[in-house]
Coordinates of C-alpha atoms in Angstrom, one line a residue:
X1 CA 108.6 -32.6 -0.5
X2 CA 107.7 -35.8 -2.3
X3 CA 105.4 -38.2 -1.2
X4 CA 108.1 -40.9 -0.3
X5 CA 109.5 -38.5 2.3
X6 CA 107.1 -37.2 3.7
X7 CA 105.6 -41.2 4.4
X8 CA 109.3 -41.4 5.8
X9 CA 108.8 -38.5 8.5
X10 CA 105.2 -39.5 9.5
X11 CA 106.7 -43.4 10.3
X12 CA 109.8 -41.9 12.1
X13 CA 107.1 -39.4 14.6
X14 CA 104.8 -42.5 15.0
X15 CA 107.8 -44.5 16.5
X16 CA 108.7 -41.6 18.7
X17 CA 105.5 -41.0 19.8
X18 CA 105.6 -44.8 21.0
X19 CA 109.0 -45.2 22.3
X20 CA 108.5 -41.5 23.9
X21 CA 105.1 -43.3 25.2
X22 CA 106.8 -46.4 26.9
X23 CA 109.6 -44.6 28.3
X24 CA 106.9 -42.6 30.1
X25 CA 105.3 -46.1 31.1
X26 CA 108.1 -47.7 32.3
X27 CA 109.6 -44.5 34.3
X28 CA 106.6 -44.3 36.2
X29 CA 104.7 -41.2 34.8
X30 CA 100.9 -41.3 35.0
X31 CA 99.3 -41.1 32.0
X32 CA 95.9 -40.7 32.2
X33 CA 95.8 -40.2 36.0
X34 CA 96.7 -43.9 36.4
X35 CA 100.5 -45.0 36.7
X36 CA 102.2 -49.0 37.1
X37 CA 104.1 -47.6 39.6
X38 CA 103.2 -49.8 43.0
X39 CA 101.4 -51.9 41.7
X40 CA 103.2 -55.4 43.0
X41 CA 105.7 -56.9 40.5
X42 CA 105.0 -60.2 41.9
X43 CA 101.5 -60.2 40.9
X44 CA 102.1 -59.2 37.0
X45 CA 104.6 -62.4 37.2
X46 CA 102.0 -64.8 37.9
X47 CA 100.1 -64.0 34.6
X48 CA 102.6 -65.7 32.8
X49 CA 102.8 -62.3 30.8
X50 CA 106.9 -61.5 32.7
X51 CA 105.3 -57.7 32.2
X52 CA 103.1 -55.0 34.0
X53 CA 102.9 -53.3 30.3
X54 CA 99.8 -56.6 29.9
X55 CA 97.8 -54.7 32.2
X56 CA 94.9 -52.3 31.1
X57 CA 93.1 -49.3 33.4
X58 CA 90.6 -48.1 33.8
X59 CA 87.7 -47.1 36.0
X60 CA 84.7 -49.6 36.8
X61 CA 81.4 -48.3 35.8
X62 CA 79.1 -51.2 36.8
X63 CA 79.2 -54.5 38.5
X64 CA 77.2 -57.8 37.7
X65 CA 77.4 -61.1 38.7
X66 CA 80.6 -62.4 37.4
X67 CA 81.1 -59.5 35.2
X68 CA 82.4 -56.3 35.1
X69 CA 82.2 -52.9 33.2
X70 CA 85.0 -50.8 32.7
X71 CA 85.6 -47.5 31.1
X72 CA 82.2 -48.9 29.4
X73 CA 83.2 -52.1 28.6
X74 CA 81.7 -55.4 29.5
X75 CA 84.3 -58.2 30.9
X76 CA 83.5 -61.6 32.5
X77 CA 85.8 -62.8 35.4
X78 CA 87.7 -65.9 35.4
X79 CA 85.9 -67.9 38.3
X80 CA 89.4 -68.0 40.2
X81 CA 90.2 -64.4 39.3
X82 CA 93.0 -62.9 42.0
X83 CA 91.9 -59.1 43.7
X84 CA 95.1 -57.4 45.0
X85 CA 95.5 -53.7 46.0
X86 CA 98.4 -51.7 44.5
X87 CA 100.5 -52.5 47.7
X88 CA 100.1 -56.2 46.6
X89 CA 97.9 -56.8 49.6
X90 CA 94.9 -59.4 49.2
X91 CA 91.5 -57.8 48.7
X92 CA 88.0 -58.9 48.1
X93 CA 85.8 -59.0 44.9
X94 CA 83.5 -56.9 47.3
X95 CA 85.3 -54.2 47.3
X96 CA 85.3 -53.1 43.9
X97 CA 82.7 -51.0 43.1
X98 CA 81.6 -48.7 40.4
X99 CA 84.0 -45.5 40.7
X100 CA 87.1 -48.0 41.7
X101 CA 90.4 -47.3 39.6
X102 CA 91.4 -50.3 38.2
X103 CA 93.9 -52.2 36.4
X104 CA 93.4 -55.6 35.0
X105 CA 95.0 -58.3 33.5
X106 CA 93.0 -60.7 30.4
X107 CA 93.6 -64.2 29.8
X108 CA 91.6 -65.9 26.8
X109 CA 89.4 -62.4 27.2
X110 CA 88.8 -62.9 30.9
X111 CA 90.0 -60.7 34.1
X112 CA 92.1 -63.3 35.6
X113 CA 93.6 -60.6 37.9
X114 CA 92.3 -57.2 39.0
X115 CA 94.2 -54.7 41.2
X116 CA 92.4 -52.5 43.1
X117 CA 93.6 -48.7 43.0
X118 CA 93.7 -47.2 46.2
X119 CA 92.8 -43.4 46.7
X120 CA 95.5 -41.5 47.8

């Protein structure tokens, strides 16, 4: 096969993998052990984002001041940052803790909200 087609069938499994990926997302799958599914619609809305796709996981591995690690990775909170559980009900900045599952939403690189995970 020449070079030009096989460019051709790489693109064409890239954008399958993705569409596969977000058909996946969207139908509620979990990928990764965390899912979108539950987690309250009315929440993503007031991010301004219209999407739940906006929002990253991942598990908090440390807690500082106005900042958190997850998955590794340092992120400051927004001073007015909004903490919800996935039934939508209002929780406290308290109770997230290292070992929480997470999913977050940035704005200008900050957590502006966090949903709290809750074991099942």
């Amino acid at each position: 096969m020449g070079t030009h087609v096989k460019s051709g069938i790489r693109e064409r499994a890239r954008d399958l993998f993705r569409v596969t990926v977000a058909l996946l997302i969207i139908g509620g799958v979990p990928i990764g052990g965390i899912t979108l599914v539950g987690v309250d619609e009315g929440l993503a809305q007031t991010s301004g984002s219209g999407s739940l796709a906006d929002f990253k996981s991942g598990q908090v591995t440390d807690k500082h001041g106005n900042r958190l690690e997850i998955d590794k990775k340092d992120y400051v909170l927004q001073a007015n940052v909004t903490v919800r559980d996935d039934e939508g009900k209002p929780r406290d900045l308290g109770e997230v803790t290292p070992g929480a599952m997470v999913q977050f939403h940035l704005k200008q690189g900050r957590i502006d909200q966090l949903v709290l995970i809750l074991p099942r």
